[in-house]
PDB file of C-alpha atoms and ligand atoms in Angstrom:
ATOM      1  CA  MET A1127      -0.618 -27.730 -22.239  1.00  0.00           C
ATOM      2  CA  LYS A1128      -3.748 -29.240 -23.523  1.00  0.00           C
ATOM      3  CA  ALA A1129      -6.332 -27.114 -25.067  1.00  0.00           C
ATOM      4  CA  ALA A1130      -8.910 -28.061 -22.565  1.00  0.00           C
ATOM      5  CA  THR A1131      -6.791 -26.918 -19.683  1.00  0.00           C
ATOM      6  CA  ARG A1132      -5.897 -23.790 -21.482  1.00  0.00           C
ATOM      7  CA  ARG A1133      -9.531 -23.026 -22.046  1.00  0.00           C
ATOM      8  CA  GLY A1134     -10.166 -23.668 -18.380  1.00  0.00           C
ATOM      9  CA  LEU A1135      -7.564 -21.105 -17.303  1.00  0.00           C
ATOM     10  CA  LEU A1136      -8.761 -18.557 -19.789  1.00  0.00           C
ATOM     11  CA  GLY A1137     -12.417 -19.122 -18.801  1.00  0.00           C
ATOM     12  CA  ALA A1138     -11.363 -18.412 -15.147  1.00  0.00           C
ATOM     13  CA  ALA A1139      -9.436 -15.345 -15.904  1.00  0.00           C
ATOM     14  CA  LEU A1140     -11.575 -13.820 -18.731  1.00  0.00           C
ATOM     15  CA  GLY A1141     -15.046 -15.216 -18.167  1.00  0.00           C
ATOM     16  CA  ALA A1142     -16.154 -12.452 -16.035  1.00  0.00           C
ATOM     17  CA  THR A1143     -15.076  -9.785 -18.607  1.00  0.00           C
ATOM     18  CA  GLY A1144     -17.110 -11.437 -21.385  1.00  0.00           C
ATOM     19  CA  ALA A1145     -13.830 -12.088 -23.433  1.00  0.00           C
ATOM     20  CA  GLY A1146     -14.415 -15.861 -23.285  1.00  0.00           C
ATOM     21  CA  VAL A1147     -13.290 -18.442 -25.863  1.00  0.00           C
ATOM     22  CA  SER A1148     -15.772 -20.740 -27.690  1.00  0.00           C
ATOM     23  CA  GLY A1149     -15.730 -24.335 -26.803  1.00  0.00           C
ATOM     24  CA  CYS A1150     -14.952 -25.339 -30.427  1.00  0.00           C
ATOM     25  CA  ASP A1151     -11.906 -27.662 -30.620  1.00  0.00           C
ATOM     26  CA  ARG A1152     -11.434 -26.867 -34.311  1.00  0.00           C
ATOM     27  CA  ILE A1153     -10.878 -23.288 -33.452  1.00  0.00           C
ATOM     28  CA  ALA A1154      -8.369 -24.210 -30.668  1.00  0.00           C
ATOM     29  CA  ASN A1155      -6.441 -26.422 -33.148  1.00  0.00           C
ATOM     30  CA  SER A1156      -5.967 -23.939 -35.987  1.00  0.00           C
ATOM     31  CA  PRO A1157      -2.591 -22.149 -35.867  1.00  0.00           C
ATOM     32  CA  GLU A1158      -4.062 -18.641 -35.674  1.00  0.00           C
ATOM     33  CA  ALA A1159      -6.327 -19.467 -32.813  1.00  0.00           C
ATOM     34  CA  ASN A1160      -3.354 -21.094 -31.043  1.00  0.00           C
ATOM     35  CA  ARG A1161      -1.335 -17.922 -31.355  1.00  0.00           C
ATOM     36  CA  SER A1162      -4.002 -15.768 -30.016  1.00  0.00           C
ATOM     37  CA  LEU A1163      -4.731 -18.386 -27.200  1.00  0.00           C
ATOM     38  CA  ASN A1164      -1.073 -18.119 -26.382  1.00  0.00           C
ATOM     39  CA  LEU A1165      -1.277 -14.361 -26.287  1.00  0.00           C
ATOM     40  CA  ALA A1166      -4.355 -14.609 -24.161  1.00  0.00           C
ATOM     41  CA  GLU A1167      -2.576 -16.936 -21.919  1.00  0.00           C
ATOM     42  CA  GLY A1168       0.318 -14.498 -21.351  1.00  0.00           C
ATOM     43  CA  LEU A1169      -2.565 -11.960 -20.489  1.00  0.00           C
ATOM     44  CA  ASN A1170      -4.200 -14.512 -18.394  1.00  0.00           C
ATOM     45  CA  PHE A1171      -0.988 -14.967 -16.341  1.00  0.00           C
ATOM     46  CA  HIS A1172      -0.900 -11.193 -15.558  1.00  0.00           C
ATOM     47  CA  VAL A1173      -4.518 -11.070 -14.900  1.00  0.00           C
ATOM     48  CA  GLN A1174      -4.187 -13.836 -12.401  1.00  0.00           C
ATOM     49  CA  ARG A1175      -1.093 -12.249 -10.783  1.00  0.00           C
ATOM     50  CA  LEU A1176      -3.075  -8.960 -10.504  1.00  0.00           C
ATOM     51  CA  LEU A1177      -6.512 -10.221  -9.474  1.00  0.00           C
ATOM     52  CA  LEU A1178      -5.778 -13.380  -7.582  1.00  0.00           C
ATOM     53  CA  GLY A1179      -2.084 -13.261  -6.586  1.00  0.00           C
ATOM     54  CA  ARG A1180      -2.465  -9.937  -4.932  1.00  0.00           C
ATOM     55  CA  ARG A1181      -4.903 -11.327  -2.535  1.00  0.00           C
ATOM     56  CA  ALA A1182      -2.411 -13.828  -1.067  1.00  0.00           C
ATOM     57  CA  LEU A1183      -1.083 -12.990   2.299  1.00  0.00           C
ATOM     58  CA  ALA A1184       2.632 -11.923   2.688  1.00  0.00           C
ATOM     59  CA  ARG A1185       4.670 -14.320   4.771  1.00  0.00           C
ATOM     60  CA  GLU A1186       4.202 -13.918   8.572  1.00  0.00           C
ATOM     61  CA  TYR A1187       6.993 -14.770  11.126  1.00  0.00           C
ATOM     62  CA  PRO A1188       7.097 -16.163  14.716  1.00  0.00           C
ATOM     63  CA  ALA A1189       7.970 -13.623  17.573  1.00  0.00           C
ATOM     64  CA  SER A1190      11.378 -15.199  17.697  1.00  0.00           C
ATOM     65  CA  ALA A1191      12.202 -13.819  14.280  1.00  0.00           C
ATOM     66  CA  ILE A1192      11.623 -10.097  15.232  1.00  0.00           C
ATOM     67  CA  SER A1193      14.774  -7.997  14.521  1.00  0.00           C
ATOM     68  CA  PRO A1194      16.334  -6.764  17.735  1.00  0.00           C
ATOM     69  CA  ASP A1195      17.264  -3.470  15.928  1.00  0.00           C
ATOM     70  CA  PHE A1196      14.803  -2.664  13.166  1.00  0.00           C
ATOM     71  CA  ARG A1197      16.319  -0.160  10.925  1.00  0.00           C
ATOM     72  CA  ALA A1198      14.908   3.326  10.419  1.00  0.00           C
ATOM     73  CA  ASN A1199      15.193   4.963   6.983  1.00  0.00           C
ATOM     74  CA  GLY A1200      14.559   8.111   5.097  1.00  0.00           C
ATOM     75  CA  THR A1201      12.968  10.758   7.461  1.00  0.00           C
ATOM     76  CA  VAL A1202      13.316   9.734  11.084  1.00  0.00           C
ATOM     77  CA  ASN A1203      12.033  12.971  12.726  1.00  0.00           C
ATOM     78  CA  PRO A1204      10.004  15.418  10.585  1.00  0.00           C
ATOM     79  CA  ASP A1205      11.155  18.948  11.491  1.00  0.00           C
ATOM     80  CA  SER A1206       7.828  20.704  10.668  1.00  0.00           C
ATOM     81  CA  GLU A1207       6.556  22.899  13.639  1.00  0.00           C
ATOM     82  CA  ASP A1208       3.116  21.305  13.355  1.00  0.00           C
ATOM     83  CA  TYR A1209       4.523  17.851  13.574  1.00  0.00           C
ATOM     84  CA  GLN A1210       6.767  18.699  16.446  1.00  0.00           C
ATOM     85  CA  ALA A1211       3.814  20.260  18.328  1.00  0.00           C
ATOM     86  CA  HIS A1212       1.918  16.841  17.893  1.00  0.00           C
ATOM     87  CA  VAL A1213       4.769  15.031  19.268  1.00  0.00           C
ATOM     88  CA  ALA A1214       5.099  17.441  22.332  1.00  0.00           C
ATOM     89  CA  GLY A1215       1.289  16.955  22.929  1.00  0.00           C
ATOM     90  CA  GLY A1216       1.298  13.160  22.671  1.00  0.00           C
ATOM     91  CA  PHE A1217      -0.770  13.373  19.347  1.00  0.00           C
ATOM     92  CA  LYS A1218      -3.867  14.111  21.476  1.00  0.00           C
ATOM     93  CA  ASP A1219      -5.128  16.835  19.079  1.00  0.00           C
ATOM     94  CA  TRP A1220      -3.909  15.001  15.977  1.00  0.00           C
ATOM     95  CA  ARG A1221      -6.660  13.840  13.577  1.00  0.00           C
ATOM     96  CA  LEU A1222      -6.326  11.532  10.531  1.00  0.00           C
ATOM     97  CA  GLU A1223      -8.452  12.939   7.718  1.00  0.00           C
ATOM     98  CA  ILE A1224      -9.967  10.666   5.168  1.00  0.00           C
ATOM     99  CA  GLY A1225     -11.334  12.657   2.297  1.00  0.00           C
ATOM    100  CA  GLY A1226     -11.568  13.210  -1.403  1.00  0.00           C
ATOM    101  CA  LEU A1227     -13.862  10.874  -3.348  1.00  0.00           C
ATOM    102  CA  VAL A1228     -15.893   9.657  -0.215  1.00  0.00           C
ATOM    103  CA  GLU A1229     -19.518   9.930   0.835  1.00  0.00           C
ATOM    104  CA  ARG A1230     -18.547  10.746   4.525  1.00  0.00           C
ATOM    105  CA  PRO A1231     -15.254  12.495   5.087  1.00  0.00           C
ATOM    106  CA  LEU A1232     -13.717  11.311   8.399  1.00  0.00           C
ATOM    107  CA  GLN A1233     -11.593  13.026  11.069  1.00  0.00           C
ATOM    108  CA  LEU A1234     -10.303  10.217  13.312  1.00  0.00           C
ATOM    109  CA  SER A1235      -8.313  10.606  16.509  1.00  0.00           C
ATOM    110  CA  LEU A1236      -5.565   8.134  17.580  1.00  0.00           C
ATOM    111  CA  ASP A1237      -8.074   6.738  20.133  1.00  0.00           C
ATOM    112  CA  GLU A1238     -10.678   6.173  17.486  1.00  0.00           C
ATOM    113  CA  LEU A1239      -8.211   4.384  15.221  1.00  0.00           C
ATOM    114  CA  ARG A1240      -7.171   2.242  18.116  1.00  0.00           C
ATOM    115  CA  GLN A1241     -10.775   1.180  18.397  1.00  0.00           C
ATOM    116  CA  ALA A1242     -11.371   0.451  14.767  1.00  0.00           C
ATOM    117  CA  PRO A1243     -10.984  -3.155  13.433  1.00  0.00           C
ATOM    118  CA  SER A1244      -7.327  -4.044  13.709  1.00  0.00           C
ATOM    119  CA  ARG A1245      -4.856  -6.687  12.680  1.00  0.00           C
ATOM    120  CA  THR A1246      -1.362  -7.731  14.172  1.00  0.00           C
ATOM    121  CA  GLN A1247       1.413  -9.131  11.923  1.00  0.00           C
ATOM    122  CA  ILE A1248       5.001 -10.054  12.147  1.00  0.00           C
ATOM    123  CA  THR A1249       6.427  -9.331   8.698  1.00  0.00           C
ATOM    124  CA  ARG A1250       9.678  -8.664   6.877  1.00  0.00           C
ATOM    125  CA  HIS A1251      10.314  -5.222   5.620  1.00  0.00           C
ATOM    126  CA  ASP A1252      12.326  -5.077   2.455  1.00  0.00           C
ATOM    127  CA  CYS A1253      13.981  -1.716   1.447  1.00  0.00           C
ATOM    128  CA  VAL A1254      14.917  -1.142  -2.193  1.00  0.00           C
ATOM    129  CA  GLU A1255      18.451  -0.291  -1.036  1.00  0.00           C
ATOM    130  CA  GLY A1256      18.888  -4.024  -0.009  1.00  0.00           C
ATOM    131  CA  TRP A1257      18.305  -4.323   3.699  1.00  0.00           C
ATOM    132  CA  SER A1258      15.545  -6.086   5.468  1.00  0.00           C
ATOM    133  CA  SER A1259      14.185  -6.047   9.066  1.00  0.00           C
ATOM    134  CA  ILE A1260      11.434  -8.135  10.733  1.00  0.00           C
ATOM    135  CA  GLY A1261       8.895  -6.369  12.901  1.00  0.00           C
ATOM    136  CA  LYS A1262       5.588  -6.651  14.710  1.00  0.00           C
ATOM    137  CA  TRP A1263       2.869  -4.291  13.681  1.00  0.00           C
ATOM    138  CA  LYS A1264      -0.571  -3.599  14.918  1.00  0.00           C
ATOM    139  CA  GLY A1265      -2.811  -1.198  13.211  1.00  0.00           C
ATOM    140  CA  ALA A1266      -6.306  -0.299  11.873  1.00  0.00           C
ATOM    141  CA  ARG A1267      -7.235  -2.163   8.819  1.00  0.00           C
ATOM    142  CA  LEU A1268      -7.568   0.203   5.951  1.00  0.00           C
ATOM    143  CA  GLY A1269     -10.535  -1.614   4.224  1.00  0.00           C
ATOM    144  CA  PRO A1270     -13.036  -1.115   6.964  1.00  0.00           C
ATOM    145  CA  LEU A1271     -12.109   2.467   7.455  1.00  0.00           C
ATOM    146  CA  LEU A1272     -12.736   3.052   3.631  1.00  0.00           C
ATOM    147  CA  ASP A1273     -16.081   1.423   4.127  1.00  0.00           C
ATOM    148  CA  ARG A1274     -16.912   3.682   6.869  1.00  0.00           C
ATOM    149  CA  ALA A1275     -16.029   6.749   4.756  1.00  0.00           C
ATOM    150  CA  GLY A1276     -17.915   5.302   1.699  1.00  0.00           C
ATOM    151  CA  VAL A1277     -15.674   5.162  -1.268  1.00  0.00           C
ATOM    152  CA  LYS A1278     -17.326   6.790  -4.252  1.00  0.00           C
ATOM    153  CA  PRO A1279     -17.431   4.486  -7.514  1.00  0.00           C
ATOM    154  CA  GLN A1280     -15.085   6.841  -9.434  1.00  0.00           C
ATOM    155  CA  ALA A1281     -12.321   6.523  -6.893  1.00  0.00           C
ATOM    156  CA  LYS A1282      -9.288   4.367  -8.104  1.00  0.00           C
ATOM    157  CA  TYR A1283      -6.467   5.078  -5.635  1.00  0.00           C
ATOM    158  CA  VAL A1284      -5.689   5.991  -2.116  1.00  0.00           C
ATOM    159  CA  ALA A1285      -3.178   8.713  -1.587  1.00  0.00           C
ATOM    160  CA  PHE A1286      -1.277   9.232   1.702  1.00  0.00           C
ATOM    161  CA  PHE A1287       0.097  12.712   2.569  1.00  0.00           C
ATOM    162  CA  CYS A1288       2.904  12.764   5.059  1.00  0.00           C
ATOM    163  CA  ALA A1289       4.270  15.310   7.572  1.00  0.00           C
ATOM    164  CA  ASP A1290       7.721  15.246   6.188  1.00  0.00           C
ATOM    165  CA  THR A1291       9.486  16.895   3.227  1.00  0.00           C
ATOM    166  CA  LEU A1292      12.575  14.865   2.114  1.00  0.00           C
ATOM    167  CA  GLU A1293      13.840  17.580  -0.435  1.00  0.00           C
ATOM    168  CA  LEU A1294      13.160  21.160  -0.548  1.00  0.00           C
ATOM    169  CA  THR A1295      12.667  21.848  -4.398  1.00  0.00           C
ATOM    170  CA  LEU A1296      11.812  25.129  -6.071  1.00  0.00           C
ATOM    171  CA  ASP A1297       8.694  23.692  -7.352  1.00  0.00           C
ATOM    172  CA  GLY A1298       7.620  22.456  -3.909  1.00  0.00           C
ATOM    173  CA  THR A1299       7.501  18.764  -4.820  1.00  0.00           C
ATOM    174  CA  GLY A1300       9.613  17.309  -2.092  1.00  0.00           C
ATOM    175  CA  ASP A1301       6.735  16.363   0.223  1.00  0.00           C
ATOM    176  CA  TYR A1302       6.564  12.629   0.953  1.00  0.00           C
ATOM    177  CA  TYR A1303       3.367  10.996  -0.409  1.00  0.00           C
ATOM    178  CA  GLU A1304       2.325   7.708  -1.785  1.00  0.00           C
ATOM    179  CA  THR A1305      -0.516   6.200  -3.705  1.00  0.00           C
ATOM    180  CA  ILE A1306      -1.810   2.599  -3.917  1.00  0.00           C
ATOM    181  CA  ASP A1307      -4.931   1.098  -5.663  1.00  0.00           C
ATOM    182  CA  LEU A1308      -8.003  -0.013  -3.970  1.00  0.00           C
ATOM    183  CA  ALA A1309      -7.160  -3.780  -4.425  1.00  0.00           C
ATOM    184  CA  ASP A1310      -4.102  -3.311  -2.210  1.00  0.00           C
ATOM    185  CA  ALA A1311      -5.909  -0.909   0.115  1.00  0.00           C
ATOM    186  CA  ARG A1312      -8.403  -3.583   0.887  1.00  0.00           C
ATOM    187  CA  HIS A1313      -5.884  -6.379   1.461  1.00  0.00           C
ATOM    188  CA  PRO A1314      -6.276  -7.939   4.884  1.00  0.00           C
ATOM    189  CA  GLN A1315      -2.631  -6.978   5.791  1.00  0.00           C
ATOM    190  CA  THR A1316      -2.840  -3.417   4.757  1.00  0.00           C
ATOM    191  CA  VAL A1317      -3.094  -1.544   8.025  1.00  0.00           C
ATOM    192  CA  LEU A1318      -2.449   2.079   9.457  1.00  0.00           C
ATOM    193  CA  ALA A1319       0.051   0.923  12.066  1.00  0.00           C
ATOM    194  CA  TYR A1320      -0.002   2.699  15.458  1.00  0.00           C
ATOM    195  CA  GLU A1321       2.165  -0.054  17.213  1.00  0.00           C
ATOM    196  CA  MET A1322       5.468  -1.516  16.583  1.00  0.00           C
ATOM    197  CA  ASN A1323       6.812  -4.511  18.594  1.00  0.00           C
ATOM    198  CA  ASP A1324       4.022  -4.096  21.134  1.00  0.00           C
ATOM    199  CA  ARG A1325       4.653  -0.321  21.768  1.00  0.00           C
ATOM    200  CA  PRO A1326       3.263   2.832  20.381  1.00  0.00           C
ATOM    201  CA  LEU A1327       4.883   3.462  17.049  1.00  0.00           C
ATOM    202  CA  PRO A1328       8.168   5.447  17.522  1.00  0.00           C
ATOM    203  CA  VAL A1329       8.761   8.822  15.866  1.00  0.00           C
ATOM    204  CA  ALA A1330      11.679   7.158  13.825  1.00  0.00           C
ATOM    205  CA  HIS A1331       9.216   4.664  12.316  1.00  0.00           C
ATOM    206  CA  GLY A1332       6.412   7.124  11.532  1.00  0.00           C
ATOM    207  CA  ALA A1333       4.421   8.143  14.602  1.00  0.00           C
ATOM    208  CA  PRO A1334       1.538   8.347  15.011  1.00  0.00           C
ATOM    209  CA  ILE A1335       0.609   6.048  12.138  1.00  0.00           C
ATOM    210  CA  ARG A1336       2.371   4.552   9.186  1.00  0.00           C
ATOM    211  CA  LEU A1337       1.118   2.462   6.384  1.00  0.00           C
ATOM    212  CA  ARG A1338       1.944  -1.220   6.236  1.00  0.00           C
ATOM    213  CA  LEU A1339       1.568  -2.680   2.824  1.00  0.00           C
ATOM    214  CA  GLU A1340       3.237  -6.032   3.169  1.00  0.00           C
ATOM    215  CA  ARG A1341       3.375  -7.087  -0.489  1.00  0.00           C
ATOM    216  CA  GLN A1342       5.359  -4.160  -1.624  1.00  0.00           C
ATOM    217  CA  LEU A1343       8.839  -2.547  -0.878  1.00  0.00           C
ATOM    218  CA  GLY A1344       9.528  -0.314   1.979  1.00  0.00           C
ATOM    219  CA  TYR A1345       9.153   2.990   0.012  1.00  0.00           C
ATOM    220  CA  LYS A1346       5.513   2.483  -0.457  1.00  0.00           C
ATOM    221  CA  MET A1347       4.893   2.375   3.305  1.00  0.00           C
ATOM    222  CA  ALA A1348       4.246   5.985   4.059  1.00  0.00           C
ATOM    223  CA  LYS A1349       5.289   7.098   7.536  1.00  0.00           C
ATOM    224  CA  TYR A1350       3.858  10.178   9.349  1.00  0.00           C
ATOM    225  CA  VAL A1351       0.480   9.854   7.561  1.00  0.00           C
ATOM    226  CA  MET A1352      -1.488  12.993   8.248  1.00  0.00           C
ATOM    227  CA  ARG A1353      -4.207  12.787   5.468  1.00  0.00           C
ATOM    228  CA  ILE A1354      -5.680  10.168   3.241  1.00  0.00           C
ATOM    229  CA  GLU A1355      -7.435  11.072   0.019  1.00  0.00           C
ATOM    230  CA  LEU A1356      -9.527   8.920  -2.458  1.00  0.00           C
ATOM    231  CA  ILE A1357      -8.621  10.032  -5.916  1.00  0.00           C
ATOM    232  CA  ASP A1358      -9.299   8.845  -9.492  1.00  0.00           C
ATOM    233  CA  SER A1359      -5.846   9.810 -10.769  1.00  0.00           C
ATOM    234  CA  PHE A1360      -2.473  10.753  -9.304  1.00  0.00           C
ATOM    235  CA  ALA A1361      -1.417  12.760 -12.393  1.00  0.00           C
ATOM    236  CA  GLY A1362      -1.927  16.013 -10.418  1.00  0.00           C
ATOM    237  CA  LEU A1363       0.179  15.039  -7.294  1.00  0.00           C
ATOM    238  CA  GLY A1364       3.887  15.899  -6.938  1.00  0.00           C
ATOM    239  CA  LEU A1365       5.534  15.147 -10.405  1.00  0.00           C
ATOM    240  CA  GLY A1366       2.609  12.741 -11.349  1.00  0.00           C
ATOM    241  CA  LYS A1367       4.248   9.372 -10.926  1.00  0.00           C
ATOM    242  CA  GLY A1368       2.268   8.318  -7.916  1.00  0.00           C
ATOM    243  CA  GLY A1369       4.774   8.874  -4.997  1.00  0.00           C
ATOM    244  CA  TYR A1370       7.840  10.719  -3.788  1.00  0.00           C
ATOM    245  CA  TRP A1371      10.250   7.932  -4.914  1.00  0.00           C
ATOM    246  CA  GLU A1372       8.182   7.136  -8.019  1.00  0.00           C
ATOM    247  CA  ASP A1373       8.625  10.662  -9.011  1.00  0.00           C
ATOM    248  CA  ARG A1374      12.341  10.122  -8.760  1.00  0.00           C
ATOM    249  CA  GLY A1375      12.350   6.951 -10.903  1.00  0.00           C
ATOM    250  CA  TYR A1376      11.236   4.050  -8.791  1.00  0.00           C
ATOM    251  CA  GLN A1377       8.404   1.736  -9.965  1.00  0.00           C
ATOM    252  CA  TRP A1378       4.785   2.540  -8.798  1.00  0.00           C
ATOM    253  CA  TYR A1379       4.028  -1.128  -8.393  1.00  0.00           C
ATOM    254  CA  ALA A1380       6.851  -2.302  -6.112  1.00  0.00           C
ATOM    255  CA  GLY A1381       5.695  -5.921  -5.559  1.00  0.00           C
ATOM    256  CA  ILE A1382       7.768  -8.392  -3.860  1.00  0.00           C
TER     257      ILE A1382
HETATM  258  N1  MTE B2034       6.980   9.891   5.218  1.00  0.00           N
HETATM  259  C1  MTE B2034       7.968   8.943   4.799  1.00  0.00           C
HETATM  260  N2  MTE B2034       7.667   7.760   4.693  1.00  0.00           N
HETATM  261  C2  MTE B2034       8.587   6.830   4.298  1.00  0.00           C
HETATM  262  C3  MTE B2034       9.927   7.265   4.076  1.00  0.00           C
HETATM  263  C4  MTE B2034      10.204   8.578   4.283  1.00  0.00           C
HETATM  264  O1  MTE B2034      11.437   9.007   4.194  1.00  0.00           O
HETATM  265  N3  MTE B2034       9.259   9.498   4.667  1.00  0.00           N
HETATM  266  N4  MTE B2034      10.960   6.290   3.696  1.00  0.00           N
HETATM  267  C5  MTE B2034      10.420   5.108   3.059  1.00  0.00           C
HETATM  268  C6  MTE B2034      11.388   4.050   2.920  1.00  0.00           C
HETATM  269  S1  MTE B2034      12.530   4.154   1.574  1.00  0.00           S
HETATM  270  C7  MTE B2034      11.458   2.984   3.711  1.00  0.00           C
HETATM  271  S2  MTE B2034      12.484   1.623   3.463  1.00  0.00           S
HETATM  272  C8  MTE B2034      10.552   2.939   4.973  1.00  0.00           C
HETATM  273  C9  MTE B2034      11.463   2.928   6.208  1.00  0.00           C
HETATM  274  O2  MTE B2034      10.610   2.625   7.328  1.00  0.00           O
HETATM  275  P1  MTE B2034      11.288   2.485   8.742  1.00  0.00           P
HETATM  276  O3  MTE B2034      11.996   3.803   9.046  1.00  0.00           O
HETATM  277  O4  MTE B2034      10.188   2.149   9.714  1.00  0.00           O
HETATM  278  O5  MTE B2034      12.411   1.428   8.553  1.00  0.00           O
HETATM  279  O6  MTE B2034       9.682   3.969   5.031  1.00  0.00           O
HETATM  280  C10 MTE B2034       9.239   4.615   3.774  1.00  0.00           C
HETATM  281  N5  MTE B2034       8.265   5.563   4.115  1.00  0.00           N
HETATM  282 MO1   MO B2035      13.381   2.018   1.390  1.00  0.00          MO
END
């Protein structure tokens, strides 16, 4: 690659952080500088992937591609008394809490979520176990909800706390939870889905709402979301790795 092109890339990726490269060709032609430029280019690749690549949309499909039998996985019916009471009452008294590092904590009913800015998308769900299904999702976009709550500057992650416990452990760490960063939270396809294939979200798939995070694997997409918290670190949650499956060895960033 020509030095000029390389500088252009570097400038694009690093300019904003002030780690720019001088425009001197003699520096670019010296072996030491080239080594550091190559290093920086590797960095640049990751920076681009992180900052630019993650804004790209996941592929969307036509209605004809929808799987006739979308698989359900993990918990398919949380057994907690609270949750079962909500199912029996049609989730009328259910409220989604959005709290933690926010200016205005929210408590939203399902109707209020249905009135919030929404998005509908037909996407492929990929489970780490090796199966995929295509479904149509409609939900409240997370970004605008976060704006309504007013994210405090020190917040870095969004944590989702679910109604189900997958594993009863002595230390009480078996509750399903997940965390994502704010870039993913504000991605246009990141929604709190309350509809699947044009019907209210079924219990097996996470009623009343489940996260859709279309650029990552299935285990990131928390079902049965009861509470959302803005946090600056997930070290204190569960076993400290950022999610139920992450605590058991899976990657925190499960990009696909
Ligand atoms: N609360 C909760 N969320 C969950 C799970 C779970 O067991 N509990 N399983 C995860 C996994 S591994 C996958 S693949 C998807 C499955 O979603 P589905 O049942 O709609 O296929 O949900 C994810 N979110
Ligand atoms: Mo999964």
